[in-house]
Amino acid sequence: MPDKDPAPADSAASASAADALRRRAEALARERGTSPQGQLAGFSLEEVEKMLHELRVHQIELELQNEELQRTQAELTAGRARYFDLYELAPVGYITLSEAGLIRQANLGAAKLLDAVRSALLQRPFSNFILPADKDIFYQARKRLLQSGEPQACELRLVMLEANPVWVHLTATLAQDAEGDPEIRLMASDITERKRAEEALRDALEFSNSMISSMQDGFSVLDPAGVTLEANPALCRMTGFSREELVGVGAPPPYWPPEEHERVQAALSEAMKCGSRIFELTFMRRNGERFSVTVCPFAVTDNDGVVSYAATIRDITERKRAEEALAVERTLLSTLVDLLPTWIFVKDRDSRFMRVNRACAANMGAATPEEMIGKSDADFYPPEVAESLRLEEEEVLKGVPLVNQEARKNTPGGEPRILLINKVPLRDADGTIIGLAGA
């Protein structure tokens, strides 16, 4: 980089030039051979003084002109330094091409982009540095530039000798050289990092879209105005509406039943205030059929602070049917158990009653089965009888069933009975004993 303060060098150069000019003038004077005294012999004193005055004025004019030339020289040198900074040290590449596409000039940034020494770039086709797959991009941009004269821009990859290709943004303008012939001026900006970020974002979006498309649950996105921005295939299958019928449609979506609009909107509003929650709602298929869903809405905020609403939607129709069928079966079983004359009971690990039928409650002296819940045999039998029953049930809770054991026992009311007793361990889904069932 040149010295930013060119004044000392300029002063020395100016002094040297002045000395050379003085020597030339003296040589010319000697060649002409006329002495100053001979030239002044025919003039009066007044005329000589006038001539001397004119000479002094002319000398001052020359000095002023010399000072102006020196200032101009200094400004020119400073301008060259600025040119070096602005052109040579620019963070972008500047390249000048002939009309045929040969490199005429390139700054340091261009040499770095092209991974070559500047002197090795001159008179080489610029297209030699472009990735073969992208050469047509430059050819078309150059063609449009030469035909229209309007600036052109494009993005392409440059080939590096020992590295991966570099993405650049090219801006091309048309100009004329000193002879008036067309020349192309390029500005090349390295956009490799931006391209990598775009590629990473594109990959992330593709992955996200793939995940959303493959979801078994429905998924939708609404903008702040309630317009549907996204609807995945599962939601379309669930509701019977095509994606084209859902995306771009304002609130309410066609799968919200008219009678459920307020309830669904209230659920969304609550979720936005209190965070993500799961709501059980009713939606509508294209044919008008209502079906039960669970909806988990949540807010999505972009970089500009704009809040959109997304939700996962699960069709729970089959689960609801199963729950209803199970409820019917439980009601039927409960009815049958209550109608049986046999004593039926269920106890926890502390031998407290969890469930009894009417026959058991009646024989234990309870007004209703509910009256026995949470109680133990000690609440109905004498202490010694209650203790013997507890010890008996401890063995059952260890995994040893009591089957068809005949026993003579009095009811809590004192009435003697001959009982056939069965008690078996009650296990959960993991096989752990959680209580016992008896009859």
Coordinates of C-alpha atoms in Angstrom, one line a residue:
M1 CA 0.0 0.0 0.0
P2 CA 1.5 3.4 -0.9
D3 CA 2.3 6.1 1.6
K4 CA -0.8 8.0 2.5
D5 CA 1.2 11.3 2.9
P6 CA 2.9 11.9 -0.5
A7 CA 4.1 15.6 0.3
P8 CA 7.8 14.8 0.9
A9 CA 8.2 12.8 -2.3
D10 CA 6.2 15.4 -4.3
S11 CA 8.4 18.2 -3.0
A12 CA 11.6 16.4 -4.0
A13 CA 10.2 15.6 -7.4
S14 CA 9.1 19.3 -7.9
A15 CA 12.6 20.6 -6.9
S16 CA 14.3 18.2 -9.3
A17 CA 12.0 19.3 -12.1
A18 CA 12.7 23.0 -11.4
D19 CA 16.4 22.4 -11.5
A20 CA 16.2 20.6 -14.8
L21 CA 14.1 23.4 -16.2
R22 CA 16.7 26.0 -15.0
R23 CA 19.5 24.2 -16.7
R24 CA 17.6 24.0 -20.0
A25 CA 16.9 27.7 -19.9
E26 CA 20.5 28.6 -19.3
A27 CA 21.6 26.3 -22.1
L28 CA 19.2 28.0 -24.5
A29 CA 20.5 31.4 -23.4
R30 CA 24.1 30.5 -24.1
E31 CA 23.1 29.1 -27.6
R32 CA 21.5 32.4 -28.6
G33 CA 24.8 34.2 -27.7
T34 CA 23.4 37.7 -26.9
S35 CA 24.4 39.1 -23.5
P36 CA 21.9 41.0 -21.4
Q37 CA 24.1 44.2 -21.6
G38 CA 24.0 44.2 -25.4
Q39 CA 20.2 43.8 -25.5
L40 CA 19.7 46.7 -23.1
A41 CA 22.1 49.2 -24.9
G42 CA 19.4 50.8 -27.0
F43 CA 16.8 51.3 -24.3
S44 CA 16.3 54.3 -22.0
L45 CA 16.4 53.9 -18.2
E46 CA 12.6 54.4 -18.0
E47 CA 12.1 51.6 -20.6
V48 CA 14.5 49.3 -18.7
E49 CA 12.7 49.9 -15.5
K50 CA 9.4 49.1 -17.2
M51 CA 10.8 45.9 -18.6
L52 CA 12.2 44.9 -15.2
H53 CA 8.7 45.6 -13.7
E54 CA 7.1 43.4 -16.3
L55 CA 9.7 40.7 -15.7
R56 CA 9.0 40.8 -11.9
V57 CA 5.2 40.5 -12.5
H58 CA 5.8 37.7 -15.0
Q59 CA 8.1 36.0 -12.4
I60 CA 5.4 36.3 -9.7
E61 CA 2.8 34.8 -12.2
L62 CA 5.1 31.9 -12.9
E63 CA 5.6 31.3 -9.1
L64 CA 1.9 31.4 -8.5
Q65 CA 1.4 29.0 -11.4
N66 CA 4.1 26.7 -10.0
E67 CA 2.4 26.7 -6.6
E68 CA -0.9 25.8 -8.3
L69 CA 0.9 23.0 -10.2
Q70 CA 2.3 21.7 -6.9
R71 CA -1.1 21.7 -5.3
T72 CA -2.6 19.9 -8.3
Q73 CA 0.2 17.4 -8.1
A74 CA -0.4 16.8 -4.4
E75 CA -4.2 16.4 -5.0
L76 CA -3.4 14.0 -7.9
T77 CA -1.2 11.9 -5.6
A78 CA -3.8 11.9 -2.8
G79 CA -6.4 11.0 -5.4
R80 CA -4.3 8.1 -6.5
A81 CA -3.9 6.9 -2.9
R82 CA -7.7 7.1 -2.4
Y83 CA -8.1 5.3 -5.7
F84 CA -5.8 2.5 -4.4
D85 CA -7.9 2.3 -1.2
L86 CA -11.3 2.4 -3.0
Y87 CA -10.4 0.2 -5.9
E88 CA -7.5 -2.1 -5.0
L89 CA -8.4 -2.7 -1.4
A90 CA -12.2 -2.9 -1.9
P91 CA -13.9 -5.8 -0.2
V92 CA -15.4 -6.8 -3.6
G93 CA -13.7 -7.8 -6.9
Y94 CA -13.5 -5.3 -9.7
I95 CA -12.8 -6.7 -13.2
T96 CA -12.7 -5.0 -16.6
L97 CA -13.3 -7.1 -19.6
S98 CA -13.0 -6.5 -23.3
E99 CA -16.0 -6.8 -25.5
A100 CA -14.8 -10.4 -26.3
G101 CA -14.7 -11.2 -22.5
L102 CA -10.9 -11.0 -22.0
I103 CA -9.7 -9.7 -18.6
R104 CA -8.0 -6.3 -19.0
Q105 CA -7.8 -5.2 -15.4
A106 CA -8.6 -6.7 -12.0
N107 CA -8.1 -5.4 -8.4
L108 CA -6.7 -7.3 -5.5
G109 CA -10.2 -8.5 -4.4
A110 CA -10.8 -10.0 -7.9
A111 CA -7.4 -11.8 -7.8
K112 CA -8.3 -13.3 -4.4
L113 CA -11.7 -14.4 -5.7
L114 CA -10.2 -16.0 -8.8
D115 CA -7.4 -17.5 -6.7
A116 CA -4.7 -16.2 -9.0
V117 CA -1.9 -13.6 -9.3
R118 CA -3.2 -10.5 -11.0
S119 CA -0.6 -10.5 -13.7
A120 CA -1.7 -14.1 -14.6
L121 CA -5.2 -12.9 -15.1
L122 CA -4.7 -10.4 -17.9
Q123 CA -5.9 -11.3 -21.4
R124 CA -7.4 -14.5 -20.1
P125 CA -11.1 -15.3 -20.8
F126 CA -13.1 -14.6 -17.7
S127 CA -15.3 -17.6 -18.6
N128 CA -12.3 -19.8 -17.8
F129 CA -12.9 -19.1 -14.1
I130 CA -16.6 -19.9 -14.1
L131 CA -17.9 -23.4 -13.2
P132 CA -18.9 -25.1 -16.4
A133 CA -22.5 -25.6 -15.2
D134 CA -22.8 -21.8 -14.7
K135 CA -21.1 -20.5 -17.8
D136 CA -24.4 -20.1 -19.7
I137 CA -25.6 -17.8 -16.9
F138 CA -22.8 -15.4 -17.6
Y139 CA -23.1 -15.8 -21.3
Q140 CA -26.8 -14.8 -21.2
A141 CA -26.1 -11.8 -18.9
R142 CA -23.2 -10.6 -21.1
K143 CA -25.4 -10.9 -24.2
R144 CA -28.2 -8.9 -22.6
L145 CA -25.7 -6.2 -21.5
L146 CA -24.2 -5.8 -25.0
Q147 CA -27.6 -5.7 -26.6
S148 CA -29.4 -3.4 -24.3
G149 CA -26.6 -1.4 -22.6
E150 CA -28.6 -1.8 -19.3
P151 CA -26.7 -3.1 -16.2
Q152 CA -27.1 -6.8 -15.6
A153 CA -26.8 -9.0 -12.4
C154 CA -26.5 -12.7 -11.9
E155 CA -25.3 -15.3 -9.4
L156 CA -22.8 -18.0 -10.4
R157 CA -19.9 -20.1 -9.1
L158 CA -16.2 -19.4 -9.7
V159 CA -13.7 -22.3 -9.9
M160 CA -10.9 -22.3 -7.3
L161 CA -7.7 -24.1 -7.9
E162 CA -7.4 -25.7 -4.5
A163 CA -10.8 -25.1 -2.9
N164 CA -14.5 -25.5 -3.4
P165 CA -16.3 -23.3 -5.9
V166 CA -17.1 -19.8 -4.6
W167 CA -20.6 -18.3 -5.1
V168 CA -20.5 -14.7 -6.3
H169 CA -23.0 -12.0 -7.2
L170 CA -22.0 -10.3 -10.4
T171 CA -23.1 -6.8 -11.4
A172 CA -22.1 -5.9 -15.0
T173 CA -22.1 -2.5 -16.6
L174 CA -21.2 -1.3 -20.1
A175 CA -18.5 1.4 -20.6
Q176 CA -16.0 2.6 -23.3
D177 CA -12.3 2.3 -23.2
A178 CA -9.9 5.2 -24.2
E179 CA -10.3 4.4 -27.9
G180 CA -14.1 4.4 -27.6
D181 CA -14.5 0.6 -27.8
P182 CA -17.0 -1.2 -25.6
E183 CA -15.7 -2.7 -22.4
I184 CA -17.5 -4.6 -19.6
R185 CA -17.0 -3.7 -15.9
L186 CA -17.8 -6.3 -13.4
M187 CA -18.3 -6.1 -9.6
A188 CA -18.1 -9.5 -7.9
S189 CA -19.2 -10.0 -4.3
D190 CA -18.6 -13.3 -2.5
I191 CA -22.0 -14.7 -1.4
T192 CA -20.8 -18.2 -0.4
E193 CA -21.8 -17.9 3.2
R194 CA -25.2 -16.5 2.2
K195 CA -25.7 -19.4 -0.1
R196 CA -24.7 -21.9 2.6
A197 CA -27.2 -20.3 5.0
E198 CA -29.9 -20.4 2.3
E199 CA -29.1 -24.1 1.6
A200 CA -29.2 -24.9 5.3
L201 CA -32.5 -23.1 5.6
R202 CA -33.8 -24.8 2.6
D203 CA -32.8 -28.2 4.0
A204 CA -34.4 -27.4 7.3
L205 CA -37.6 -26.3 5.6
E206 CA -37.6 -29.5 3.5
F207 CA -37.1 -31.6 6.6
S208 CA -39.8 -29.7 8.5
N209 CA -42.2 -30.0 5.6
S210 CA -41.5 -33.7 5.3
M211 CA -42.1 -34.2 9.0
I212 CA -45.4 -32.2 8.8
S213 CA -46.5 -34.1 5.7
S214 CA -45.8 -37.5 7.3
M215 CA -47.5 -36.7 10.5
Q216 CA -50.5 -39.0 11.4
D217 CA -52.1 -36.1 13.2
G218 CA -53.5 -33.1 11.4
F219 CA -51.5 -29.9 11.4
S220 CA -52.5 -26.3 10.4
V221 CA -51.1 -22.8 10.6
L222 CA -53.2 -19.7 10.8
D223 CA -52.0 -16.1 10.4
P224 CA -53.0 -13.3 12.8
A225 CA -56.1 -12.7 10.7
G226 CA -57.2 -16.3 10.8
V227 CA -56.2 -17.1 7.3
T228 CA -55.0 -20.7 6.9
L229 CA -51.3 -20.8 5.7
E230 CA -50.7 -24.5 5.9
A231 CA -52.7 -27.7 6.1
N232 CA -51.0 -31.1 6.0
P233 CA -52.3 -34.3 4.3
A234 CA -53.5 -35.8 7.5
L235 CA -55.8 -32.9 8.2
C236 CA -57.1 -33.1 4.6
R237 CA -57.8 -36.8 5.0
M238 CA -59.4 -36.2 8.3
T239 CA -61.8 -33.5 7.2
G240 CA -62.3 -34.5 3.6
F241 CA -61.3 -31.1 2.3
S242 CA -58.4 -30.7 -0.2
R243 CA -55.4 -28.5 0.6
E244 CA -56.5 -26.0 -2.0
E245 CA -59.9 -25.7 -0.3
L246 CA -58.2 -24.9 3.1
V247 CA -55.0 -22.9 2.4
G248 CA -55.8 -19.2 1.9
V249 CA -59.3 -19.4 3.4
G250 CA -60.1 -17.0 6.2
A251 CA -61.6 -17.8 9.6
P252 CA -63.5 -19.8 10.4
P253 CA -62.1 -22.8 8.5
P254 CA -64.7 -25.0 6.8
Y255 CA -64.2 -27.8 9.2
W256 CA -65.4 -25.8 12.2
P257 CA -69.1 -26.6 12.7
P258 CA -71.2 -23.4 12.9
E259 CA -72.5 -24.3 16.4
E260 CA -68.9 -24.7 17.6
H261 CA -67.3 -21.5 16.3
E262 CA -67.4 -19.6 19.6
R263 CA -66.1 -22.6 21.6
V264 CA -63.2 -23.2 19.2
Q265 CA -62.3 -19.6 19.1
A266 CA -62.4 -19.4 22.9
A267 CA -60.1 -22.4 23.2
L268 CA -57.6 -20.8 20.8
S269 CA -57.7 -17.5 22.8
E270 CA -57.2 -19.3 26.1
A271 CA -54.2 -21.2 24.6
M272 CA -52.6 -18.0 23.4
K273 CA -53.0 -16.5 26.9
C274 CA -52.1 -19.5 29.0
G275 CA -49.7 -21.4 26.7
S276 CA -50.1 -24.6 24.9
R277 CA -53.0 -26.8 26.1
I278 CA -55.0 -29.7 24.8
F279 CA -58.7 -29.1 24.1
E280 CA -61.3 -31.7 23.2
L281 CA -63.5 -30.2 20.5
T282 CA -65.9 -31.2 17.8
F283 CA -65.0 -30.7 14.1
M284 CA -66.9 -31.3 10.9
R285 CA -66.1 -33.4 7.8
R286 CA -66.9 -32.3 4.3
N287 CA -70.1 -34.4 4.3
G288 CA -71.3 -32.6 7.4
E289 CA -70.5 -35.5 9.8
R290 CA -69.3 -34.2 13.2
F291 CA -66.3 -36.0 14.9
S292 CA -64.4 -35.5 18.1
V293 CA -60.8 -34.2 18.1
T294 CA -58.1 -33.1 20.5
V295 CA -56.5 -29.9 19.5
C296 CA -53.2 -28.6 20.8
P297 CA -52.8 -24.9 19.7
F298 CA -49.6 -22.9 20.2
A299 CA -48.2 -19.5 19.1
V300 CA -45.4 -19.1 16.6
T301 CA -43.6 -15.7 16.5
D302 CA -41.4 -14.8 13.5
N303 CA -38.4 -12.4 13.5
D304 CA -40.6 -9.4 13.0
G305 CA -42.7 -10.2 16.1
V306 CA -45.7 -11.3 14.0
V307 CA -47.7 -14.0 15.9
S308 CA -49.2 -16.9 13.9
Y309 CA -51.2 -19.8 15.3
A310 CA -50.3 -23.5 14.7
A311 CA -52.1 -26.5 16.0
T312 CA -51.9 -30.3 16.0
I313 CA -55.3 -32.0 15.5
R314 CA -56.0 -35.7 16.4
D315 CA -59.2 -37.5 15.4
I316 CA -60.4 -39.3 18.5
T317 CA -63.6 -40.8 17.0
E318 CA -62.4 -44.4 17.5
R319 CA -61.2 -43.6 21.0
K320 CA -64.5 -42.1 21.9
R321 CA -66.3 -45.1 20.5
A322 CA -64.1 -47.4 22.5
E323 CA -64.6 -45.3 25.7
E324 CA -68.4 -45.4 25.1
A325 CA -68.3 -49.1 24.6
L326 CA -66.2 -49.6 27.7
A327 CA -68.6 -47.4 29.7
V328 CA -71.5 -49.6 28.5
E329 CA -69.6 -52.7 29.5
R330 CA -68.7 -51.3 32.9
T331 CA -72.4 -50.3 33.5
L332 CA -73.5 -53.8 32.4
L333 CA -70.9 -55.5 34.6
S334 CA -71.7 -53.3 37.5
T335 CA -75.4 -54.1 37.1
L336 CA -74.8 -57.8 36.9
V337 CA -72.5 -57.8 40.0
D338 CA -75.0 -55.8 42.0
L339 CA -77.8 -58.3 41.1
L340 CA -75.8 -61.3 42.1
P341 CA -76.7 -62.9 45.5
T342 CA -73.1 -63.8 46.0
W343 CA -70.9 -61.4 48.1
I344 CA -68.5 -59.6 45.7
F345 CA -65.8 -57.3 47.0
V346 CA -62.5 -55.7 46.0
K347 CA -59.9 -54.5 48.5
D348 CA -56.7 -52.6 48.2
R349 CA -53.3 -53.7 49.7
D350 CA -54.4 -52.4 53.1
S351 CA -57.5 -54.6 53.0
R352 CA -59.8 -51.5 52.6
F353 CA -62.9 -52.0 50.5
M354 CA -62.7 -50.4 47.1
R355 CA -65.9 -51.9 45.6
V356 CA -68.7 -54.1 46.9
N357 CA -72.0 -55.3 45.5
R358 CA -75.4 -54.9 47.1
A359 CA -75.4 -58.4 48.5
C360 CA -72.1 -57.9 50.3
A361 CA -73.2 -54.6 51.7
A362 CA -76.5 -56.0 53.0
N363 CA -74.8 -59.0 54.7
M364 CA -72.2 -56.6 56.3
G365 CA -75.0 -54.4 57.7
A366 CA -74.3 -51.4 55.4
A367 CA -77.2 -49.4 54.0
T368 CA -75.5 -49.0 50.6
P369 CA -72.4 -50.3 48.9
E370 CA -71.0 -46.8 48.9
E371 CA -71.1 -46.8 52.7
M372 CA -68.4 -49.5 52.8
I373 CA -65.9 -47.8 50.5
G374 CA -62.6 -47.0 52.3
K375 CA -63.5 -49.1 55.4
S376 CA -62.0 -52.5 56.5
D377 CA -63.3 -55.6 58.2
A378 CA -62.4 -54.0 61.6
D379 CA -65.3 -51.6 61.0
F380 CA -67.8 -54.4 60.9
Y381 CA -66.4 -57.5 62.8
P382 CA -65.1 -58.0 66.3
P383 CA -61.4 -57.4 66.6
E384 CA -60.4 -61.1 66.7
V385 CA -62.4 -61.9 63.6
A386 CA -61.1 -58.8 61.7
E387 CA -57.5 -59.8 62.6
S388 CA -58.0 -63.3 61.4
L389 CA -59.4 -62.0 58.1
R390 CA -56.4 -59.6 57.7
L391 CA -53.9 -62.4 58.3
E392 CA -55.7 -64.5 55.8
E393 CA -55.6 -61.7 53.2
E394 CA -51.9 -61.0 53.8
E395 CA -51.2 -64.4 52.2
V396 CA -53.4 -63.6 49.2
L397 CA -51.6 -60.3 48.8
K398 CA -48.3 -62.3 48.6
G399 CA -49.7 -64.1 45.6
V400 CA -51.3 -67.2 47.3
P401 CA -54.9 -67.4 46.2
L402 CA -57.6 -68.7 48.6
V403 CA -59.9 -71.0 46.6
N404 CA -63.2 -72.7 47.6
Q405 CA -62.4 -72.6 51.3
E406 CA -65.5 -73.5 53.4
A407 CA -65.8 -71.6 56.7
R408 CA -68.4 -71.1 59.4
K409 CA -68.7 -67.5 60.2
N410 CA -71.3 -65.2 61.7
T411 CA -72.4 -62.1 59.9
P412 CA -71.7 -58.8 61.6
G413 CA -75.2 -59.0 62.9
G414 CA -74.4 -62.3 64.6
E415 CA -76.3 -64.7 62.2
P416 CA -74.3 -67.9 61.7
R417 CA -73.4 -68.8 58.1
I418 CA -71.5 -71.5 56.2
L419 CA -69.5 -69.7 53.5
L420 CA -67.5 -70.9 50.5
I421 CA -64.7 -68.3 50.3
N422 CA -62.6 -67.3 47.2
K423 CA -59.9 -64.6 47.3
V424 CA -57.4 -64.0 44.5
P425 CA -54.7 -61.3 44.0
L426 CA -55.6 -58.3 41.9
R427 CA -52.8 -57.2 39.5
D428 CA -52.2 -54.1 37.4
A429 CA -51.0 -54.1 33.7
D430 CA -47.4 -54.7 34.9
G431 CA -48.3 -57.7 37.0
T432 CA -47.8 -55.9 40.3
I433 CA -50.3 -56.9 43.0
I434 CA -52.4 -53.9 43.9
G435 CA -55.2 -55.6 46.0
L436 CA -57.5 -58.6 46.0
A437 CA -60.9 -59.6 44.7
G438 CA -63.1 -61.9 46.7
A439 CA -66.5 -63.6 46.7

